[in-house]
Coordinates of C-alpha atoms and ligand atoms in Angstrom, one line a residue:
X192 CA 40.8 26.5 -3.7
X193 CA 37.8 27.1 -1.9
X194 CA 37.0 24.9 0.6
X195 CA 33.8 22.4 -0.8
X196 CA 30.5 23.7 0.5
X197 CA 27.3 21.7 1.4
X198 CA 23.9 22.8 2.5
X199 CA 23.8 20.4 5.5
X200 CA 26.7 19.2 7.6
X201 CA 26.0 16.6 10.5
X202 CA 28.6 15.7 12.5
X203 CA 28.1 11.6 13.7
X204 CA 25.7 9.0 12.6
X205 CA 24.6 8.1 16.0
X206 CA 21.0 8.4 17.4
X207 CA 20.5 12.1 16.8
X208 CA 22.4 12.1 13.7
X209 CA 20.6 9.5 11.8
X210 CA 17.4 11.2 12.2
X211 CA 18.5 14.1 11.5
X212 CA 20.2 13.5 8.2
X213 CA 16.7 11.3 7.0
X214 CA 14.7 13.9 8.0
X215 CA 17.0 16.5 6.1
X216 CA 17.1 14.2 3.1
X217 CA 13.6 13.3 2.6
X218 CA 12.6 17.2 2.6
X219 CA 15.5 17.3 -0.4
X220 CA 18.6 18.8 1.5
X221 CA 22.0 17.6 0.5
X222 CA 23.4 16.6 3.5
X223 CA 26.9 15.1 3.9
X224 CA 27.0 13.0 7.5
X225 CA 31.2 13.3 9.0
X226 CA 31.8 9.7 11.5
X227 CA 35.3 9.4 12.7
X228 CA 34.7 5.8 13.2
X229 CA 34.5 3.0 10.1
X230 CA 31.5 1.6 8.2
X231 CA 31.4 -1.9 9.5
X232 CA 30.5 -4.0 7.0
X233 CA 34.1 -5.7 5.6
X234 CA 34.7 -9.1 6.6
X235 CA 37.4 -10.1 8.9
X236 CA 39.9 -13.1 8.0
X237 CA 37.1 -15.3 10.3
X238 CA 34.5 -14.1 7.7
X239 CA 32.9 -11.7 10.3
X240 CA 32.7 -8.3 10.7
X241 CA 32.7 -8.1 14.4
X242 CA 34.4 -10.3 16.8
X243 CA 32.8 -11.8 20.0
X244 CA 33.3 -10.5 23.6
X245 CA 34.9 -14.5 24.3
X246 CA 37.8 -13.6 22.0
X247 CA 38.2 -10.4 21.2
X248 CA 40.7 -8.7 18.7
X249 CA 41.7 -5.7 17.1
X250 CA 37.8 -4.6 16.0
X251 CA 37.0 -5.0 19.5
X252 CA 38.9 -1.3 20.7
X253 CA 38.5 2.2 19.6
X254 CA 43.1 2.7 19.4
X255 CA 43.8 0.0 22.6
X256 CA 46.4 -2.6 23.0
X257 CA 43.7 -4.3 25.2
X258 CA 40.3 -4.8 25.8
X259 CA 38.5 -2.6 27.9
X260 CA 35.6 -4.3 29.3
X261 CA 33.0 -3.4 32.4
X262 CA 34.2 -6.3 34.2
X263 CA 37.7 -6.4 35.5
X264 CA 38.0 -9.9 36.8
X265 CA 36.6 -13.1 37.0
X266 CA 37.1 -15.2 39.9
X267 CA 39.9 -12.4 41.1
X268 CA 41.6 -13.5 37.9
X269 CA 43.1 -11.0 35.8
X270 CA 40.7 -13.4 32.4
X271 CA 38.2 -11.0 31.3
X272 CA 40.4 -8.0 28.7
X273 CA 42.6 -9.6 26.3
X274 CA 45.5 -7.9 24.6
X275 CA 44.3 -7.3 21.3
X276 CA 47.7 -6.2 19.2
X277 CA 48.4 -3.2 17.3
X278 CA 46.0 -0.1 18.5
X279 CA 42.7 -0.1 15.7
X280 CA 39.7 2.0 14.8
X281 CA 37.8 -1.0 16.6
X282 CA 34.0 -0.3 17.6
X283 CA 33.9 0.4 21.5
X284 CA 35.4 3.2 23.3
X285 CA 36.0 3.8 26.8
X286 CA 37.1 7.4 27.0
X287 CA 38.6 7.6 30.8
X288 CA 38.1 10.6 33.2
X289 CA 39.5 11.0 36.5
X290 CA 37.0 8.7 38.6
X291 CA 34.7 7.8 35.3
X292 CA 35.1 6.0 32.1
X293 CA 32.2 6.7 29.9
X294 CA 31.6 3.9 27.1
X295 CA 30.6 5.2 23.6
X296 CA 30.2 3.5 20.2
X297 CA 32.6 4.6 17.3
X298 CA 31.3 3.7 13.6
X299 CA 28.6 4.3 11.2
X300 CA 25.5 3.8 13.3
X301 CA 27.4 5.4 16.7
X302 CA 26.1 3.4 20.0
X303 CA 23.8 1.4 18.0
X304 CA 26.7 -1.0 17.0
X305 CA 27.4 -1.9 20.8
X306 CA 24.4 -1.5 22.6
X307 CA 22.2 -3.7 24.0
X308 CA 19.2 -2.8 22.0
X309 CA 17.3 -2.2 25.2
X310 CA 14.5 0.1 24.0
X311 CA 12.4 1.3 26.7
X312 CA 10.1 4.6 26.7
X313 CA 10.4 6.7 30.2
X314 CA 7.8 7.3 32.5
X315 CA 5.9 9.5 31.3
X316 CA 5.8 11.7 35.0
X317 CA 10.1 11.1 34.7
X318 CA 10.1 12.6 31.5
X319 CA 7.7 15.9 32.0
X320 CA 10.2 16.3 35.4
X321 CA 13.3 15.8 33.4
X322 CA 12.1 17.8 30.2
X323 CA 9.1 20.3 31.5
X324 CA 9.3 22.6 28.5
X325 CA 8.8 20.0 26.0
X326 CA 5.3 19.6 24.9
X327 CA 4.6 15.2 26.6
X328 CA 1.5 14.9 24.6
X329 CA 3.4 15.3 21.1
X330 CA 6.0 13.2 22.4
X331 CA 3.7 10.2 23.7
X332 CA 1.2 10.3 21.0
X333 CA 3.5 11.2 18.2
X334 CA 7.3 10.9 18.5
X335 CA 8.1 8.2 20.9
X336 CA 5.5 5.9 18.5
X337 CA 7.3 7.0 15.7
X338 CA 10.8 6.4 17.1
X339 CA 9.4 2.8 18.1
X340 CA 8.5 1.9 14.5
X341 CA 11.5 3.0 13.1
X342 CA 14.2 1.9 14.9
X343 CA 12.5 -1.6 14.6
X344 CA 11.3 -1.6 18.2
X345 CA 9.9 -5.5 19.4
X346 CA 9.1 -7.6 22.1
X347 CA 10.1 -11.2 23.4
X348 CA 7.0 -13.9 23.0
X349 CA 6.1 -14.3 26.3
X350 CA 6.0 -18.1 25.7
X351 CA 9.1 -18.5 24.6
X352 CA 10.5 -16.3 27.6
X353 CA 8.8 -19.0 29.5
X354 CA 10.5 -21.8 28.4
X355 CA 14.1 -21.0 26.9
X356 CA 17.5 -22.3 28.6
X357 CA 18.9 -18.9 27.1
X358 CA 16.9 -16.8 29.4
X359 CA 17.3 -19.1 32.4
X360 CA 19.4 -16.5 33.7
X361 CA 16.4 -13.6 33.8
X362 CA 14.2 -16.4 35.2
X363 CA 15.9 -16.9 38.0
X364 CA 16.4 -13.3 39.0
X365 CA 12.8 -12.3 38.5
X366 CA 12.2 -15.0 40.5
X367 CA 14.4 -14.0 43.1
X368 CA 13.2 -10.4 42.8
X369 CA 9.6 -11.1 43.5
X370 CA 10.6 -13.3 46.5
X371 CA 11.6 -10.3 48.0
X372 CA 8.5 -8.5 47.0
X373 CA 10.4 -6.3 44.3
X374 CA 8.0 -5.9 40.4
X375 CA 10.0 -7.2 37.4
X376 CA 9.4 -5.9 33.7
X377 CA 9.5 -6.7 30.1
X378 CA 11.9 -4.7 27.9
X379 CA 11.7 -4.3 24.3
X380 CA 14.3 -4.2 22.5
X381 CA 15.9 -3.7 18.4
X382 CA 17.2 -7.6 18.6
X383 CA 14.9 -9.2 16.3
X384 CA 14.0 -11.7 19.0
X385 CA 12.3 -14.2 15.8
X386 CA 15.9 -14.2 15.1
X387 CA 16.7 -15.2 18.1
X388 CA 14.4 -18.1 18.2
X389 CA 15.9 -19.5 14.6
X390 CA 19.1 -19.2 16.4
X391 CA 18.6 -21.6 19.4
X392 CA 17.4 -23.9 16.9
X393 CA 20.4 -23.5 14.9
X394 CA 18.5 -22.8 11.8
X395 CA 20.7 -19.3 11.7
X396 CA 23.8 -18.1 12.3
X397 CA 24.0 -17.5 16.0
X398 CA 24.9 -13.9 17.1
X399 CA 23.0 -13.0 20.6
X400 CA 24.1 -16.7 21.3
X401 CA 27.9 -16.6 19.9
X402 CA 28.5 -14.2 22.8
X403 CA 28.5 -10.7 20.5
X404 CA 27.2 -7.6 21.7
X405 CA 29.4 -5.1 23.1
X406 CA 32.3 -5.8 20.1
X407 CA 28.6 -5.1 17.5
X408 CA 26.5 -7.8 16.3
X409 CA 26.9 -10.1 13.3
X410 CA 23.3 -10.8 12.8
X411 CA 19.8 -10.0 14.6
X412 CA 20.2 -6.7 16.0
X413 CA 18.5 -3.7 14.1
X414 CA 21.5 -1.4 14.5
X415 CA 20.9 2.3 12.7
X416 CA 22.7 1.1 9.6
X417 CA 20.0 -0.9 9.3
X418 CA 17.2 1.3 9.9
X419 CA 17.4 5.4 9.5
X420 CA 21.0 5.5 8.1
X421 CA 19.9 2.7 5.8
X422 CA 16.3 5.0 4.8
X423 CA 18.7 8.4 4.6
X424 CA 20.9 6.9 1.7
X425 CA 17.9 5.7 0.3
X426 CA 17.2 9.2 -0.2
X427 CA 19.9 10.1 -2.8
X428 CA 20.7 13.3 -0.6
X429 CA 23.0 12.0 1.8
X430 CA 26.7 10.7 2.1
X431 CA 28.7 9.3 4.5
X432 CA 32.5 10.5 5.4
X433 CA 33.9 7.7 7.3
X434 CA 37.1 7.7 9.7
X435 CA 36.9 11.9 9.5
X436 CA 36.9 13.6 12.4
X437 CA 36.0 17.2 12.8
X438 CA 37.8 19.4 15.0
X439 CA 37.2 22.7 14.9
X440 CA 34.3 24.9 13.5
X441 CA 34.4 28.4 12.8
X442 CA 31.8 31.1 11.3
X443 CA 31.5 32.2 7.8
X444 CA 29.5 33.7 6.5
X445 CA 25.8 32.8 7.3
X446 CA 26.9 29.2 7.7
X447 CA 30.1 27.2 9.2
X448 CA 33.5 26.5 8.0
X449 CA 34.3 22.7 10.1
X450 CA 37.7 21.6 9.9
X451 CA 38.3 17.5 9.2
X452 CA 40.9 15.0 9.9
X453 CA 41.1 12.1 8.1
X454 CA 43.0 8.9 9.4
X455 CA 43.3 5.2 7.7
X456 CA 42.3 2.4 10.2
X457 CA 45.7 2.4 12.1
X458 CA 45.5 5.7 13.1
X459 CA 47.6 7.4 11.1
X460 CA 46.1 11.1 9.8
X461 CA 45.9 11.1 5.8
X462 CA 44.7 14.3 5.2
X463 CA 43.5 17.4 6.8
X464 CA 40.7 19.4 5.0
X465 CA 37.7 21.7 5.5
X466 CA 34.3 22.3 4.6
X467 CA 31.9 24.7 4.4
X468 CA 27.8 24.6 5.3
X469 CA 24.8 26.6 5.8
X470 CA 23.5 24.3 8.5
X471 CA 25.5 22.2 10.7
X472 CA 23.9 19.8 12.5
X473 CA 26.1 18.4 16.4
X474 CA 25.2 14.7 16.6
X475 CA 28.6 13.3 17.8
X476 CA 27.2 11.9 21.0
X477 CA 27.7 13.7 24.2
X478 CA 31.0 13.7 24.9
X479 CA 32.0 14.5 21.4
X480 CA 29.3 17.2 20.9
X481 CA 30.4 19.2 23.9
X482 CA 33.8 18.8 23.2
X483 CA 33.4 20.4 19.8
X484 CA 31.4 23.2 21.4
X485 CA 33.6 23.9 24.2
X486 CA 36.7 24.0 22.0
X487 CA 34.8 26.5 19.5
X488 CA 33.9 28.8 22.8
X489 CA 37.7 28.5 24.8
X490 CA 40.0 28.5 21.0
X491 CA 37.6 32.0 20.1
X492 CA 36.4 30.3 16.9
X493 CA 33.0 30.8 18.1
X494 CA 33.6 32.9 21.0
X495 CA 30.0 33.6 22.0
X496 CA 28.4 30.4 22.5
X497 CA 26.4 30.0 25.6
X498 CA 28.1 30.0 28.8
X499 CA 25.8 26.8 29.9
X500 CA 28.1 24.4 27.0
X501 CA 29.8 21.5 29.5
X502 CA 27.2 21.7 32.4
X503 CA 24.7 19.5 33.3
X504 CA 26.4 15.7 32.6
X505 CA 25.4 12.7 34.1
X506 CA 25.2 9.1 34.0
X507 CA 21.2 8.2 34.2
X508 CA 22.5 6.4 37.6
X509 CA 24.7 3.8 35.9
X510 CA 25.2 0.7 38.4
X511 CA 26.3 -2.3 38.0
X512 CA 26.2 -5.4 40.6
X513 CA 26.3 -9.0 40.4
X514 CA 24.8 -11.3 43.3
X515 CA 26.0 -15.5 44.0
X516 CA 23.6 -17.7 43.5
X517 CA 23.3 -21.1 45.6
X518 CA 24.2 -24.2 43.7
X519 CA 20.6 -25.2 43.1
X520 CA 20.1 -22.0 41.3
X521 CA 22.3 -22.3 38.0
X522 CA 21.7 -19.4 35.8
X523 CA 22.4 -22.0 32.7
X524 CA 25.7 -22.0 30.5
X525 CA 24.0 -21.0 27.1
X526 CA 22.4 -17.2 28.1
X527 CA 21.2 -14.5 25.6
X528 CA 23.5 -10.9 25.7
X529 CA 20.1 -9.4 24.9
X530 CA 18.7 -8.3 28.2
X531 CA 14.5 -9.1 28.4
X532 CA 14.0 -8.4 31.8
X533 CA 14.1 -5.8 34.3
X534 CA 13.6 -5.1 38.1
X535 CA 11.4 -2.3 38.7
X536 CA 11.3 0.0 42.0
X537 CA 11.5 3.6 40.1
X538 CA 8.3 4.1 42.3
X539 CA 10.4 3.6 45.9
X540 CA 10.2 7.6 47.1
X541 CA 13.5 7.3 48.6
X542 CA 15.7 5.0 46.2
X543 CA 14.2 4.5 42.6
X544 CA 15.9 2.3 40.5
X545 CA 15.3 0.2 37.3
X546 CA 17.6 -2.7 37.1
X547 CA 18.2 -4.7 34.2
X548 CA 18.6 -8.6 34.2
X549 CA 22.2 -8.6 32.5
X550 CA 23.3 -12.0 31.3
X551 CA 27.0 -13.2 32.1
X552 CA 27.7 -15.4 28.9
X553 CA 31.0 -16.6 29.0
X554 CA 29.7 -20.3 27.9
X555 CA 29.8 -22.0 31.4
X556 CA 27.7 -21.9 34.7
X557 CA 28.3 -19.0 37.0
X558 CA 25.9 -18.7 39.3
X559 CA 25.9 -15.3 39.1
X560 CA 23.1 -13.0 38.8
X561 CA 24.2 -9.5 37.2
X562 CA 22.7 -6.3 36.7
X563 CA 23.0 -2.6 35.0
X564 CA 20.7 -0.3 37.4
X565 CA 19.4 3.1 36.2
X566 CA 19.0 4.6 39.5
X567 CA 18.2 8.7 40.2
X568 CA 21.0 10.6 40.7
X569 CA 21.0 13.7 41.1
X570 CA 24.6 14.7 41.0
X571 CA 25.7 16.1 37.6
X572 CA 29.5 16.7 36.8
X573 CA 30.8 19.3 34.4
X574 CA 33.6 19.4 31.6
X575 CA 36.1 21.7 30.8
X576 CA 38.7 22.9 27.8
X577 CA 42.0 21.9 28.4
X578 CA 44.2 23.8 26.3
X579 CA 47.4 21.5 26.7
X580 CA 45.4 17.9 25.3
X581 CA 42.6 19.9 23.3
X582 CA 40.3 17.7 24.9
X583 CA 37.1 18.5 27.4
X584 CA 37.9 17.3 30.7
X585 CA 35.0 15.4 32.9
X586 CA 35.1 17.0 36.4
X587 CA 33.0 14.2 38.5
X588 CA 34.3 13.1 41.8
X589 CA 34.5 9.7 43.5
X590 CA 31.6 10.6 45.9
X591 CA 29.1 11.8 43.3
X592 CA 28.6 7.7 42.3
X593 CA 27.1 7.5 46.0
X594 CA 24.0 7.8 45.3
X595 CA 23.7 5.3 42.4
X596 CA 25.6 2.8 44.3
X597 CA 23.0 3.6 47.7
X598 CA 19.4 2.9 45.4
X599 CA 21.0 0.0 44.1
X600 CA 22.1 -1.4 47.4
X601 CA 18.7 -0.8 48.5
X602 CA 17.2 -3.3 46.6
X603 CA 19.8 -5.9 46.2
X604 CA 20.6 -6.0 50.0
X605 CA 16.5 -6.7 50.2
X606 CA 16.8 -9.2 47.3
X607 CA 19.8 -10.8 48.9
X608 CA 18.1 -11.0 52.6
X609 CA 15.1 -12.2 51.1
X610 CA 16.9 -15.4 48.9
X611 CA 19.8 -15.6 51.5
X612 CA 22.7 -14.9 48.9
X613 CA 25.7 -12.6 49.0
X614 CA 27.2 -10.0 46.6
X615 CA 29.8 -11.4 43.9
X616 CA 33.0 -9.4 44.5
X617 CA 35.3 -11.0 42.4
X618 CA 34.1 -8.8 39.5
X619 CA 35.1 -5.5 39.7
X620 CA 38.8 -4.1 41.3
X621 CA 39.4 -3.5 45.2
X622 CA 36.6 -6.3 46.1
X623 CA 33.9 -3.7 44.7
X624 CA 30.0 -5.3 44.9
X625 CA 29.2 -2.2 43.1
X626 CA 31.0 -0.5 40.0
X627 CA 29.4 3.4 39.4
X628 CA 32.6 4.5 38.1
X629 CA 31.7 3.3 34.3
X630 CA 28.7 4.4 32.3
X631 CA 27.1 3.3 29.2
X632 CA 24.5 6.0 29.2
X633 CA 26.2 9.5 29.3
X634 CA 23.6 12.5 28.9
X635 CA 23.8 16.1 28.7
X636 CA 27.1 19.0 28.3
X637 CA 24.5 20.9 26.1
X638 CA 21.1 21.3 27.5
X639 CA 17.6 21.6 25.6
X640 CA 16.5 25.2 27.1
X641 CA 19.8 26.0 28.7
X642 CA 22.6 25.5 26.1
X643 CA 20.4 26.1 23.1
X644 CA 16.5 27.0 22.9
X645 CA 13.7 24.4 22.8
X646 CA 14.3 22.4 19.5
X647 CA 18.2 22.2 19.8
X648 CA 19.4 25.7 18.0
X649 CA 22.5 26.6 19.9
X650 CA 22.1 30.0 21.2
X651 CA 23.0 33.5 19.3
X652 CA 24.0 31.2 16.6
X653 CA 21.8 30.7 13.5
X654 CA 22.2 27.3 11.5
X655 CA 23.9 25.6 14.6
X656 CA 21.6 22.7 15.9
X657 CA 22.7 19.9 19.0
X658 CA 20.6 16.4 17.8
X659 CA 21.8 14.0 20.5
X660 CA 21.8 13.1 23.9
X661 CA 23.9 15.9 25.2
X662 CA 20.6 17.9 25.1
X663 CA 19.4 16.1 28.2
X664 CA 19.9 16.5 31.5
X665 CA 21.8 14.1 32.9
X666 CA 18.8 11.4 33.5
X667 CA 16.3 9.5 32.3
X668 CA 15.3 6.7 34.1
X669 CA 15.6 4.1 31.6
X670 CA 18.3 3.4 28.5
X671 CA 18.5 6.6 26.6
X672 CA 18.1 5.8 22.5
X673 CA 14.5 5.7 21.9
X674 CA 14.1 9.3 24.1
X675 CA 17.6 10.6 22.4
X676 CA 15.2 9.1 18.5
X677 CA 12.5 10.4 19.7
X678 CA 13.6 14.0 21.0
X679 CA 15.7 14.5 17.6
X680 CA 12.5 13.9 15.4
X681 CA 10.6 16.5 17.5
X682 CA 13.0 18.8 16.9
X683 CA 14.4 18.3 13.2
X684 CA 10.2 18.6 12.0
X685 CA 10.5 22.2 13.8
X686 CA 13.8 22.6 12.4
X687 CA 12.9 22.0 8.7
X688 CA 9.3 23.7 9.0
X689 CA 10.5 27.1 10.2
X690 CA 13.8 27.7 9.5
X691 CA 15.0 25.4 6.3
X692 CA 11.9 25.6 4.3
X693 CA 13.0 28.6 1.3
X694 CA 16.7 26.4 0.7
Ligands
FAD51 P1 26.2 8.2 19.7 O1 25.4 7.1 19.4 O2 27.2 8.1 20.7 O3 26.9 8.6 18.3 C1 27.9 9.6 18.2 C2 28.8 9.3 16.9 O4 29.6 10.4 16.6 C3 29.7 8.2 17.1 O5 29.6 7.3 16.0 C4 31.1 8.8 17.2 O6 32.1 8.0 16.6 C5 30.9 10.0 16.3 N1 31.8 11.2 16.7 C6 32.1 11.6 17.9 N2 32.9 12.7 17.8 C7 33.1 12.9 16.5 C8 33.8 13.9 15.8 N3 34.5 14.9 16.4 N4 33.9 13.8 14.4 C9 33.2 12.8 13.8 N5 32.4 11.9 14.4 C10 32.4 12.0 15.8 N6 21.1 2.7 25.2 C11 19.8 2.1 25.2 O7 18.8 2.9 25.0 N7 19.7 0.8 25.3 C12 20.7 -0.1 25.6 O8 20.5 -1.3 25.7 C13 22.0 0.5 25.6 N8 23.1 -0.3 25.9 C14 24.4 0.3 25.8 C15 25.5 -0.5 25.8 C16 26.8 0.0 25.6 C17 28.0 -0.9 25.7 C18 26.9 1.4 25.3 C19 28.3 2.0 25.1 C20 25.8 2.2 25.3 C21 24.5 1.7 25.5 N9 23.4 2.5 25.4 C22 22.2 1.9 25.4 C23 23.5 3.9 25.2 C24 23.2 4.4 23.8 O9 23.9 3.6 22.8 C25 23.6 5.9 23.7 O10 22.8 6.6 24.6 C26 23.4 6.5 22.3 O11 24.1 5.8 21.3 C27 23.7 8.0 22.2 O12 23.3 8.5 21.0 P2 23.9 9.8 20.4 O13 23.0 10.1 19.2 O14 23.9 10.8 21.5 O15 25.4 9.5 20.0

């Protein structure tokens, strides 16, 4: 039999995806959405859906027998990942490279079930430097504002930032910070931080407080399940394909024929199918969107897609550091896993960086200040096909974390000289103050302009769009979803006015 067709295909429900498939829905489209991860809203035996990062299990890991988290140690002691059993379509992913391991959400609602709902808007001179041929004004006035509103965008009372024990821990550091003459910042964020106030008052169940963030979030956080994904059901044109992965596409016609695996939770494949679109729509996050186009290129399914597919990756400057506190400078044994604060020096001409105030919650004192920097670095790596895994291969060497790790030290060395504290280097392998061989923000393998044309149409190939962050260039200067929202509205309303409107 024929393989089933549908109008729109989008592959992911991640940032780019979800607004894509609303967008396609509202204007009538029937669009079916293809996640290889699962819809997390099932109960576990402890009545949750996630489990915490203090005792992780099973839903913690995308297929590991242990947990996989940004911190190695904890005191030099081997405490912080957990064997977690049999290997489990779990929600966090660290897919591993020679010399970087590259975190990524797997479920319905992609990175928004692990992130840390930090929801920042770039500089606005960043952004024209990063994207120069997409129009600013449109994006200020109109699609950043829009992406803002819909992803549930809010801010902590400033009163209450003031006062709580739970953000003792950003007090202290912006304390610290503008001892040493550094600026700090508020950060919005998609936590409903009203939430978070019932919480410390017990009023709620406690999610931001229970230690849950990277594993997904029980309550308070406005993942996209909750928000576009939510709105795009609500439209009556599209479904959801859950634990399916595509793997290959091929032409046909005036549309796409995309191949599909299905597994059950354990991993084991159930069925292999295809299906056939007019529009197919790449929203499976930058790794798994250039992966699908490189394979397409180097298998001759789709031999003559742009030579530019796999270049210009980065990792927005991903740094993390953590500094030791003196003992009259407890960061409190209660803290928040949603960031409020950051330090900002992106205006230093030599060594910009935006660091966030990261808590350490593991439910006693730590003295320990620690931080996620977003620094400017402008070395980009580059993937390949492998033919013997069918996987893309990351090609980024050891050096090109230098500079990350060298704007970062630039401003913690100050902010250490200035309070007269020390690095923590019990945290990361080999004695490390600095860990720039992880990142939570990967960005580009399929530029805007390079890779496809302005709005995300994949070169010489009609009805092929790229929706998500691999469309940008390897940096952004702050976290990436609002841009990634923001950019994938901009370019769906073109999409839809000019080149869906007679289907
Ligand atoms: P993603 O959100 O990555 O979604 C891609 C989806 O596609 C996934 O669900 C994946 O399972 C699915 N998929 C992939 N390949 C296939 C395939 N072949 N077939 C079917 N499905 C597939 N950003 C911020 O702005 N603020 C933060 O505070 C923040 N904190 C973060 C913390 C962590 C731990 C992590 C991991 C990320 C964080 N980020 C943060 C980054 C942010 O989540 C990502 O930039 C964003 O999710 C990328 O959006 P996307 O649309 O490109 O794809």
């Amino acid at each position: 039999a024929a393989p089933p067709y549908v109008p729109a295909l989008v592959v992911g429900t991640g940032y780019g995806a979800a607004v894509t498939a609303l967008r396609l829905g509202a204007a009538g489209i029937k669009t079916t959405m293809i996640e290889m991860g699962q819809l997390w809203t099932t109960p576990g035996k402890d009545g949750k859906v996630f489990c915490s990062t203090l005792s992780p299990d099973r839903r913690s890991m995308w297929f590991n027998r242990k947990t996989k988290a940004p911190l190695d140690t904890f005191l030099w002691l081997d405490v912080v990942n957990r064997d977690i059993g049999t290997p489990y379509a779990g929600v966090l992913d660290r897919i591993d490279f020679p010399n970087m391991g590259v975190y990524v959400g797997r479920g319905v609602g992609g990175g928004s079930l692990v992130n840390g709902g930090m929801a920042p808007t770039p500089q606005r001179a960043y952004f024209e430097k990063m994207l120069p041929q997409v129009d600013a004004d449109a994006m200020y006035k109109r699609y950043f504002p829009l992406a803002r509103r819909m992803l549930g965008v809010n801010s902590i009372d400033p009163h209450y930032l003031e006062k709580t024990p739970i953000y003792k821990f950003a007090r202290v550091s912006r304390r610290h910070a503008h001892q040493a003459g550094f600026k700090t910042t508020v950060i919005p964020n998609v936590y409903d931080f009203k939430y978070l106030q019932r919480e410390e008052k017990k009023q709620v169940p406690r999610s931001a407080l229970a230690g849950e963030v990277i594993y997904g979030n029980n309550h308070g956080k406005q993942s996209l399940d909750k928000t576009y994904l939510a709105d795009a059901l609500g439209t009556g044109n599209v479904t959801i394909r859950t634990l399916t992965r595509v793997t290959t596409i091929h032409q046909q016609g005036k549309g796409y024929l995309v191949g599909l695996e299905q597994i059950d939770a354990w991993g084991k494949v159930i069925r292999r199918s295809e299906i056939s679109c007019g529009s197919l729509f790449l929203g499976a996050g930058s790794v798994g969107t250039t992966e699908l186009l490189l394979r397409a290129r180097e298998t001759g399914t789709l031999p003559d897609l742009p030579a530019a597919i796999g270049a210009g990756w980065g990792t927005n400057g991903n740094v993390m550091t953590a500094r030791a506190n003196h003992l009259w400078d407890p960061t409190g044994s209660l803290q928040s896993t949603i960031p409020t604060l950051a330090i900002d020096n992106w205006n230093h001409p030599k060594y910009p960086s935006f660091a966030e105030i990261a808590p350490l919650p593991v439910g006693i004192e730590t003295f320990a200040s620690l931080y996620l920097a977003i620094t400017v670095n402008p070395e980009r790596g580059r993937f390949t096909y492998n033919h013997n895994t069918d996987r893309a291969d990351l090609h980024w060497g050891a050096h090109q974390s230098t500079p990350s790790i060298r704007s970062a030290q630039f401003l913690f060395d100050k902010i250490n000289k200035a309070i007269g504290t020390t690095y923590r280097r019990d945290l990361f392998t080999g004695n490390r103050a600095f860990a720039a061989d992880f990142c939570y923000h990967p960005l580009g393998g399929a530029l805007l302009g390079k890779a496809t044309d302005n709005y995300g149409r994949v070169r010489n190939h009609p009805g092929l769009y790229v929706t998500d962050s691999s469309l940008i260039p390897g940096s952004l200067g702050v976290n990436p979803f609002v841009t990634i929202t923001a950019l994938a509205e901009r370019n769906i309303a073109q999409v839809l006015a000019s080149d869906l409107k007679r289907r």
